[in-house]
């Protein structure tokens, strides 16, 4: 029996560790009645079971360890003792030897507070960089079973076990992290076990940072000690890379909608081709980013898009023929109707002359397998289209250089030079601008197709049982059909504005495009992005459909070109 002190100001917390105690109901709070003063015989008059306040803790030697951390203020004043029920111990059974350690102490004296929150008004990335230095050294005494840390740090700390003094035997230290904002509702979320081999080494403790992290959130760290030893350990700020790694880990999933939202906003600025609208788009995006506090995500997404654009350009330049041959062989194996050479010729011809054949092949794949597979294949088709555009561009650039060289040799006068104009002003697009526009659309295309990968994996796993996936999500199925159809027909392109366009309709459509991009940025700052993940393909499908139909909506009147 452990008596509950009357003066709870000095001793208000009780910690118990029971090792190898194989008893379901093992700890109680009760009111003790003394039967005989001479024999000190006591019985419990009334009591309650405290088993619901206990938990199983890890043990470095793989023993069963039951733990109780009890705030005595939560116990009714009518109870006088804490009772631990220990069964009869079998002599000689060293393997299952029962050990019970108790520690009665003041929680305030055993709690150390560590403040590393930094400047409160700074955004999270800058707060991580400019966090102040903090260091706490703690020395324990023999008989201490617990030490508590209240850590006000949003990212990570280093825990260093500097020295252990005591008996010359194996030693251990158990770290348990309890985070108040975690969805597990005050349960232990992290365990770390240190032994004599870890003395002098640094143990990184990563906080499970939430998107709604507030400055008053406190991380509770419970340190379990061996009462036979005295410990000296130090807590200090983690390194910049570790803290940034923790920050990225908790926010990387925001990059996907952020990158797509930025691409849609860039496409909107290239539609109306107006510098004033570019400034408006930048201002709108900046205001949304400041309000949503996604500074880190927006800069990383911009850098990611730059890297992806460079990688895409390199792939188009250096691996176009490889992808062409692989696609031809895949179609030859998948359809099993004609040899790979025929499909290679077909791929080279369908972009300009037979685009409906690509659409027909993809819809055959949709009907025989699933729409997600067709969406991934449409990415390959779009890539092959970009390689052909690049080859045509290089050829035209070479011919233009050759014509300029010939003109310099012949020294033809200016009045005899022939000016060549095209009959269709909407199709008269600079080749460089056209390639950049299609590069932006292609990046939107393959980023959106990431959502089709899980469905494709399910189809591939069940292919031996069922060649067609019948459980495909209806919303995704429709989105993949729409995107595959527009892409394979070659209708996806950013049409430049011309003087004959209806300005009001063009501005309305461009504004709609900006709103769609802002919706994706708004999704990026939501608490749980997984709840809105299904909305990304429909939003992109609607946006691509609007891009395809823009020339028909903004056409105001027919103009005869003489």
Tab-separated table of N, CA and C in Angstrom, residues 58-185:
chain	number	residue	atom	x	y	z
A	58	UNK	N	7.009	0.368	-23.626
A	58	UNK	CA	8.095	-0.473	-24.163
A	58	UNK	C	9.143	-0.753	-23.095
A	59	UNK	N	9.824	-1.844	-23.258
A	59	UNK	CA	10.868	-2.226	-22.319
A	59	UNK	C	12.103	-2.639	-23.114
A	60	UNK	N	13.274	-2.146	-22.753
A	60	UNK	CA	14.481	-2.479	-23.534
A	60	UNK	C	14.860	-3.952	-23.466
A	61	UNK	N	14.345	-4.671	-22.467
A	61	UNK	CA	14.670	-6.093	-22.320
A	61	UNK	C	13.465	-6.976	-22.643
A	62	UNK	N	12.480	-6.396	-23.330
A	62	UNK	CA	11.319	-7.130	-23.835
A	62	UNK	C	10.505	-7.783	-22.705
A	63	UNK	N	10.439	-7.085	-21.589
A	63	UNK	CA	9.592	-7.541	-20.499
A	63	UNK	C	8.255	-6.815	-20.562
A	64	UNK	N	7.269	-7.389	-19.896
A	64	UNK	CA	5.970	-6.719	-19.830
A	64	UNK	C	6.054	-5.596	-18.801
A	65	UNK	N	5.846	-4.367	-19.269
A	65	UNK	CA	5.964	-3.198	-18.398
A	65	UNK	C	4.627	-2.462	-18.381
A	66	UNK	N	4.025	-2.398	-17.209
A	66	UNK	CA	2.784	-1.651	-17.022
A	66	UNK	C	3.103	-0.355	-16.296
A	67	UNK	N	2.496	0.726	-16.764
A	67	UNK	CA	2.856	2.058	-16.292
A	67	UNK	C	1.617	2.808	-15.833
A	68	UNK	N	1.789	3.556	-14.753
A	68	UNK	CA	0.741	4.442	-14.256
A	68	UNK	C	1.375	5.771	-13.883
A	69	UNK	N	0.860	6.856	-14.462
A	69	UNK	CA	1.226	8.220	-14.077
A	69	UNK	C	-0.045	8.889	-13.588
A	70	UNK	N	-0.130	9.090	-12.283
A	70	UNK	CA	-1.381	9.503	-11.644
A	70	UNK	C	-1.217	10.857	-10.983
A	71	UNK	N	-2.082	11.788	-11.377
A	71	UNK	CA	-2.166	13.080	-10.706
A	71	UNK	C	-3.065	12.911	-9.485
A	72	UNK	N	-2.515	13.103	-8.313
A	72	UNK	CA	-3.261	12.840	-7.083
A	72	UNK	C	-4.403	13.820	-6.877
A	73	UNK	N	-4.368	14.958	-7.569
A	73	UNK	CA	-5.495	15.882	-7.472
A	73	UNK	C	-6.752	15.308	-8.124
A	74	UNK	N	-6.560	14.344	-9.025
A	74	UNK	CA	-7.701	13.728	-9.688
A	74	UNK	C	-8.343	12.628	-8.853
A	75	UNK	N	-7.739	12.291	-7.730
A	75	UNK	CA	-8.271	11.268	-6.840
A	75	UNK	C	-9.106	11.941	-5.753
A	76	UNK	N	-10.234	11.351	-5.453
A	76	UNK	CA	-11.107	11.898	-4.424
A	76	UNK	C	-10.402	11.915	-3.073
A	77	UNK	N	-10.728	12.917	-2.251
A	77	UNK	CA	-10.081	13.065	-0.950
A	77	UNK	C	-10.458	11.954	0.024
A	78	UNK	N	-11.487	11.212	-0.285
A	78	UNK	CA	-11.885	10.132	0.623
A	78	UNK	C	-10.945	8.932	0.541
A	79	UNK	N	-10.169	8.851	-0.543
A	79	UNK	CA	-9.226	7.741	-0.676
A	79	UNK	C	-7.915	8.098	0.020
A	80	UNK	N	-7.376	7.103	0.706
A	80	UNK	CA	-6.175	7.335	1.518
A	80	UNK	C	-4.946	6.583	1.017
A	81	UNK	N	-5.130	5.532	0.212
A	81	UNK	CA	-4.001	4.708	-0.203
A	81	UNK	C	-4.149	4.283	-1.662
A	82	UNK	N	-3.008	4.013	-2.267
A	82	UNK	CA	-2.939	3.344	-3.566
A	82	UNK	C	-2.449	1.920	-3.308
A	83	UNK	N	-3.209	0.952	-3.799
A	83	UNK	CA	-2.914	-0.447	-3.532
A	83	UNK	C	-2.482	-1.120	-4.825
A	84	UNK	N	-1.375	-1.860	-4.756
A	84	UNK	CA	-0.884	-2.638	-5.897
A	84	UNK	C	-1.041	-4.114	-5.565
A	85	UNK	N	-1.739	-4.812	-6.414
A	85	UNK	CA	-1.999	-6.236	-6.197
A	85	UNK	C	-0.884	-7.051	-6.849
A	86	UNK	N	-0.110	-7.751	-6.012
A	86	UNK	CA	1.011	-8.559	-6.493
A	86	UNK	C	0.716	-10.018	-6.179
A	87	UNK	N	0.696	-10.890	-7.170
A	87	UNK	CA	0.417	-12.308	-6.897
A	87	UNK	C	1.587	-12.980	-6.186
A	88	UNK	N	1.348	-14.198	-5.762
A	88	UNK	CA	2.394	-14.967	-5.092
A	88	UNK	C	3.524	-15.268	-6.067
A	89	UNK	N	4.743	-14.971	-5.667
A	89	UNK	CA	5.909	-15.147	-6.527
A	89	UNK	C	6.472	-16.548	-6.340
A	90	UNK	N	6.702	-17.241	-7.438
A	90	UNK	CA	7.279	-18.581	-7.391
A	90	UNK	C	8.787	-18.450	-7.213
A	91	UNK	N	9.317	-19.113	-6.199
A	91	UNK	CA	10.751	-19.034	-5.938
A	91	UNK	C	11.549	-19.688	-7.064
A	92	UNK	N	12.620	-19.047	-7.433
A	92	UNK	CA	13.492	-19.576	-8.476
A	92	UNK	C	13.097	-19.174	-9.883
A	93	UNK	N	11.938	-18.515	-10.030
A	93	UNK	CA	11.494	-18.097	-11.362
A	93	UNK	C	12.072	-16.707	-11.653
A	94	UNK	N	13.326	-16.667	-12.069
A	94	UNK	CA	13.991	-15.393	-12.331
A	94	UNK	C	13.507	-14.741	-13.613
A	95	UNK	N	13.006	-15.560	-14.553
A	95	UNK	CA	12.571	-15.009	-15.833
A	95	UNK	C	11.351	-14.123	-15.669
A	96	UNK	N	10.439	-14.533	-14.790
A	96	UNK	CA	9.208	-13.776	-14.579
A	96	UNK	C	9.210	-13.079	-13.226
A	97	UNK	N	10.384	-12.675	-12.774
A	97	UNK	CA	10.481	-12.014	-11.480
A	97	UNK	C	9.773	-10.659	-11.549
A	98	UNK	N	8.875	-10.422	-10.595
A	98	UNK	CA	8.065	-9.208	-10.581
A	98	UNK	C	8.841	-8.085	-9.902
A	99	UNK	N	8.881	-6.930	-10.581
A	99	UNK	CA	9.526	-5.737	-10.034
A	99	UNK	C	8.542	-4.580	-10.114
A	100	UNK	N	8.355	-3.895	-8.984
A	100	UNK	CA	7.463	-2.738	-8.937
A	100	UNK	C	8.263	-1.549	-8.421
A	101	UNK	N	8.363	-0.500	-9.236
A	101	UNK	CA	9.050	0.738	-8.857
A	101	UNK	C	8.016	1.835	-8.696
A	102	UNK	N	8.112	2.579	-7.602
A	102	UNK	CA	7.185	3.680	-7.334
A	102	UNK	C	7.975	4.960	-7.094
A	103	UNK	N	7.335	6.066	-7.431
A	103	UNK	CA	7.983	7.372	-7.269
A	103	UNK	C	6.897	8.394	-6.964
A	104	UNK	N	6.946	8.967	-5.766
A	104	UNK	CA	5.998	9.988	-5.334
A	104	UNK	C	6.735	11.321	-5.303
A	105	UNK	N	6.247	12.299	-6.058
A	105	UNK	CA	7.007	13.540	-6.219
A	105	UNK	C	6.073	14.689	-6.555
A	106	UNK	N	6.654	15.873	-6.614
A	106	UNK	CA	5.936	17.071	-7.039
A	106	UNK	C	6.147	17.263	-8.538
A	107	UNK	N	5.066	17.351	-9.276
A	107	UNK	CA	5.163	17.453	-10.729
A	107	UNK	C	5.876	18.730	-11.158
A	108	UNK	N	5.679	19.810	-10.428
A	108	UNK	CA	6.307	21.075	-10.803
A	108	UNK	C	7.829	21.001	-10.694
A	109	UNK	N	8.333	20.265	-9.691
A	109	UNK	CA	9.778	20.158	-9.513
A	109	UNK	C	10.410	19.175	-10.486
A	110	UNK	N	9.607	18.301	-11.072
A	110	UNK	CA	10.133	17.314	-12.016
A	110	UNK	C	9.816	17.670	-13.469
A	111	UNK	N	9.397	18.886	-13.715
A	111	UNK	CA	9.044	19.309	-15.071
A	111	UNK	C	9.965	20.432	-15.511
A	112	UNK	N	10.537	20.274	-16.687
A	112	UNK	CA	11.382	21.311	-17.286
A	112	UNK	C	10.683	21.856	-18.524
A	113	UNK	N	10.673	23.173	-18.651
A	113	UNK	CA	10.008	23.827	-19.782
A	113	UNK	C	11.055	24.307	-20.776
A	114	UNK	N	10.839	23.986	-22.044
A	114	UNK	CA	11.758	24.366	-23.121
A	114	UNK	C	10.974	25.160	-24.151
A	115	UNK	N	11.353	26.400	-24.366
A	115	UNK	CA	10.657	27.279	-25.310
A	115	UNK	C	11.557	27.517	-26.516
A	116	UNK	N	11.151	26.983	-27.664
A	116	UNK	CA	11.887	27.210	-28.904
A	116	UNK	C	10.965	27.605	-30.027
A	117	UNK	N	9.874	28.289	-29.677
A	117	UNK	CA	8.866	28.634	-30.684
A	117	UNK	C	9.317	29.744	-31.613
A	118	UNK	N	10.304	30.544	-31.211
A	118	UNK	CA	10.779	31.615	-32.079
A	118	UNK	C	9.856	32.819	-32.054
A	119	UNK	N	10.000	33.665	-33.059
A	119	UNK	CA	9.203	34.887	-33.168
A	119	UNK	C	7.802	34.522	-33.641
A	120	UNK	N	6.802	34.855	-32.851
A	120	UNK	CA	5.445	34.352	-33.080
A	120	UNK	C	4.833	34.863	-34.376
A	121	UNK	N	5.137	36.098	-34.787
A	121	UNK	CA	4.455	36.676	-35.940
A	121	UNK	C	5.099	36.299	-37.272
A	122	UNK	N	6.226	35.603	-37.253
A	122	UNK	CA	6.866	35.192	-38.502
A	122	UNK	C	6.165	33.973	-39.089
A	123	UNK	N	6.135	33.845	-40.422
A	123	UNK	CA	5.599	32.615	-41.028
A	123	UNK	C	6.477	31.420	-40.692
A	124	UNK	N	5.912	30.229	-40.878
A	124	UNK	CA	6.571	28.999	-40.417
A	124	UNK	C	7.970	28.790	-40.989
A	125	UNK	N	8.215	28.972	-42.298
A	125	UNK	CA	9.583	28.725	-42.783
A	125	UNK	C	10.616	29.642	-42.146
A	126	UNK	N	10.289	30.941	-42.033
A	126	UNK	CA	11.232	31.874	-41.423
A	126	UNK	C	11.379	31.609	-39.933
A	127	UNK	N	10.288	31.195	-39.301
A	127	UNK	CA	10.363	30.874	-37.880
A	127	UNK	C	11.283	29.684	-37.642
A	128	UNK	N	11.279	28.741	-38.589
A	128	UNK	CA	12.171	27.586	-38.468
A	128	UNK	C	13.628	28.007	-38.592
A	129	UNK	N	13.910	28.937	-39.503
A	129	UNK	CA	15.291	29.379	-39.716
A	129	UNK	C	15.769	30.262	-38.573
A	130	UNK	N	14.900	31.175	-38.118
A	130	UNK	CA	15.303	32.180	-37.140
A	130	UNK	C	14.973	31.789	-35.709
A	131	UNK	N	14.701	30.512	-35.451
A	131	UNK	CA	14.409	30.078	-34.085
A	131	UNK	C	15.619	30.324	-33.192
A	132	UNK	N	15.348	30.825	-31.988
A	132	UNK	CA	16.435	31.124	-31.074
A	132	UNK	C	17.106	29.874	-30.530
A	133	UNK	N	18.336	30.051	-30.042
A	133	UNK	CA	19.061	28.932	-29.448
A	133	UNK	C	18.526	28.648	-28.048
A	134	UNK	N	18.376	27.383	-27.738
A	134	UNK	CA	17.938	26.980	-26.408
A	134	UNK	C	18.661	25.691	-26.050
A	135	UNK	N	18.983	25.570	-24.769
A	135	UNK	CA	19.703	24.394	-24.288
A	135	UNK	C	19.359	24.206	-22.817
A	136	UNK	N	19.015	22.993	-22.458
A	136	UNK	CA	18.659	22.668	-21.081
A	136	UNK	C	19.419	21.423	-20.648
A	137	UNK	N	20.097	21.503	-19.505
A	137	UNK	CA	20.825	20.371	-18.931
A	137	UNK	C	20.112	19.945	-17.657
A	138	UNK	N	19.810	18.657	-17.539
A	138	UNK	CA	19.049	18.123	-16.406
A	138	UNK	C	19.875	17.045	-15.722
A	139	UNK	N	19.956	17.135	-14.390
A	139	UNK	CA	20.618	16.123	-13.572
A	139	UNK	C	19.574	15.487	-12.663
A	140	UNK	N	19.454	14.182	-12.725
A	140	UNK	CA	18.485	13.467	-11.891
A	140	UNK	C	19.190	12.870	-10.674
A	141	UNK	N	18.382	12.376	-9.751
A	141	UNK	CA	18.895	11.752	-8.541
A	141	UNK	C	18.505	10.287	-8.512
A	142	UNK	N	19.196	9.532	-7.706
A	142	UNK	CA	18.877	8.123	-7.541
A	142	UNK	C	17.490	7.984	-6.925
A	143	UNK	N	16.699	7.107	-7.468
A	143	UNK	CA	15.328	6.920	-7.020
A	143	UNK	C	14.307	7.608	-7.903
A	144	UNK	N	14.737	8.497	-8.790
A	144	UNK	CA	13.809	9.157	-9.718
A	144	UNK	C	13.367	8.170	-10.788
A	145	UNK	N	12.065	8.064	-10.965
A	145	UNK	CA	11.509	7.156	-11.968
A	145	UNK	C	11.036	7.900	-13.209
A	146	UNK	N	10.623	9.150	-13.042
A	146	UNK	CA	10.107	9.936	-14.170
A	146	UNK	C	10.734	11.324	-14.168
A	147	UNK	N	10.807	11.864	-15.400
A	147	UNK	CA	11.101	13.287	-15.585
A	147	UNK	C	10.251	13.767	-16.751
A	148	UNK	N	9.643	14.943	-16.583
A	148	UNK	CA	8.704	15.463	-17.570
A	148	UNK	C	9.302	16.689	-18.252
A	149	UNK	N	9.068	16.772	-19.558
A	149	UNK	CA	9.494	17.925	-20.350
A	149	UNK	C	8.278	18.519	-21.042
A	150	UNK	N	8.091	19.822	-20.901
A	150	UNK	CA	7.088	20.565	-21.662
A	150	UNK	C	7.829	21.345	-22.739
A	151	UNK	N	7.674	20.911	-23.978
A	151	UNK	CA	8.458	21.454	-25.084
A	151	UNK	C	7.548	22.283	-25.977
A	152	UNK	N	7.902	23.532	-26.144
A	152	UNK	CA	7.164	24.448	-27.017
A	152	UNK	C	7.989	24.660	-28.280
A	153	UNK	N	8.094	23.598	-29.077
A	153	UNK	CA	8.909	23.593	-30.291
A	153	UNK	C	8.079	22.992	-31.414
A	154	UNK	N	7.964	23.654	-32.561
A	154	UNK	CA	7.108	23.130	-33.633
A	154	UNK	C	7.761	22.093	-34.527
A	155	UNK	N	9.079	21.894	-34.434
A	155	UNK	CA	9.728	21.025	-35.427
A	155	UNK	C	10.499	19.869	-34.807
A	156	UNK	N	11.692	20.095	-34.266
A	156	UNK	CA	12.511	18.981	-33.793
A	156	UNK	C	13.504	19.471	-32.746
A	157	UNK	N	13.902	18.539	-31.857
A	157	UNK	CA	14.911	18.820	-30.846
A	157	UNK	C	15.896	17.650	-30.799
A	158	UNK	N	17.055	17.900	-30.214
A	158	UNK	CA	18.063	16.863	-29.991
A	158	UNK	C	18.104	16.507	-28.511
A	159	UNK	N	18.044	15.215	-28.222
A	159	UNK	CA	18.141	14.712	-26.852
A	159	UNK	C	19.471	13.968	-26.730
A	160	UNK	N	20.320	14.397	-25.800
A	160	UNK	CA	21.656	13.821	-25.646
A	160	UNK	C	21.796	13.267	-24.234
A	161	UNK	N	22.035	11.977	-24.115
A	161	UNK	CA	22.332	11.344	-22.829
A	161	UNK	C	23.831	11.482	-22.584
A	162	UNK	N	24.198	12.406	-21.692
A	162	UNK	CA	25.611	12.729	-21.513
A	162	UNK	C	26.335	11.742	-20.605
A	163	UNK	N	25.731	11.378	-19.485
A	163	UNK	CA	26.422	10.470	-18.564
A	163	UNK	C	25.417	9.780	-17.662
A	164	UNK	N	25.837	8.629	-17.114
A	164	UNK	CA	25.036	7.845	-16.175
A	164	UNK	C	25.968	7.391	-15.061
A	165	UNK	N	25.576	7.613	-13.811
A	165	UNK	CA	26.358	7.192	-12.650
A	165	UNK	C	25.523	6.245	-11.809
A	166	UNK	N	26.117	5.160	-11.380
A	166	UNK	CA	25.397	4.198	-10.559
A	166	UNK	C	26.115	2.884	-10.549
A	167	UNK	N	25.337	1.844	-10.406
A	167	UNK	CA	25.926	0.521	-10.376
A	167	UNK	C	26.495	0.159	-11.743
A	168	UNK	N	27.485	-0.694	-11.725
A	168	UNK	CA	28.156	-1.109	-12.958
A	168	UNK	C	27.352	-2.237	-13.602
A	169	UNK	N	26.301	-1.843	-14.315
A	169	UNK	CA	25.439	-2.833	-14.967
A	169	UNK	C	24.718	-2.148	-16.126
A	170	UNK	N	23.898	-2.920	-16.838
A	170	UNK	CA	23.177	-2.363	-17.982
A	170	UNK	C	22.217	-1.277	-17.517
A	171	UNK	N	22.087	-0.243	-18.327
A	171	UNK	CA	21.246	0.891	-17.985
A	171	UNK	C	20.353	1.209	-19.171
A	172	UNK	N	19.219	1.832	-18.909
A	172	UNK	CA	18.290	2.188	-19.978
A	172	UNK	C	17.625	3.515	-19.653
A	173	UNK	N	17.063	4.120	-20.683
A	173	UNK	CA	16.280	5.347	-20.563
A	173	UNK	C	15.236	5.317	-21.673
A	174	UNK	N	13.973	5.547	-21.320
A	174	UNK	CA	12.866	5.460	-22.274
A	174	UNK	C	12.255	6.847	-22.444
A	175	UNK	N	12.134	7.284	-23.691
A	175	UNK	CA	11.537	8.581	-24.018
A	175	UNK	C	10.186	8.334	-24.680
A	176	UNK	N	9.153	8.971	-24.161
A	176	UNK	CA	7.807	8.847	-24.715
A	176	UNK	C	7.285	10.248	-25.029
A	177	UNK	N	6.859	10.455	-26.270
A	177	UNK	CA	6.390	11.764	-26.736
A	177	UNK	C	4.872	11.739	-26.806
A	178	UNK	N	4.255	12.715	-26.164
A	178	UNK	CA	2.793	12.837	-26.135
A	178	UNK	C	2.436	14.224	-26.650
A	179	UNK	N	1.705	14.301	-27.758
A	179	UNK	CA	1.417	15.583	-28.398
A	179	UNK	C	-0.055	15.932	-28.259
A	180	UNK	N	-0.325	17.124	-27.788
A	180	UNK	CA	-1.685	17.499	-27.418
A	180	UNK	C	-2.599	17.671	-28.619
A	181	UNK	N	-2.044	18.082	-29.787
A	181	UNK	CA	-2.900	18.329	-30.941
A	181	UNK	C	-3.015	17.117	-31.854
A	182	UNK	N	-2.319	16.019	-31.526
A	182	UNK	CA	-2.362	14.843	-32.380
A	182	UNK	C	-3.736	14.206	-32.330
A	183	UNK	N	-4.162	13.602	-33.456
A	183	UNK	CA	-5.496	13.012	-33.558
A	183	UNK	C	-5.685	11.822	-32.640
A	184	UNK	N	-4.606	11.294	-32.054
A	184	UNK	CA	-4.729	10.143	-31.160
A	184	UNK	C	-5.178	10.533	-29.761
A	185	UNK	N	-5.447	11.802	-29.553
A	185	UNK	CA	-6.030	12.269	-28.303
A	185	UNK	C	-5.166	11.915	-27.086
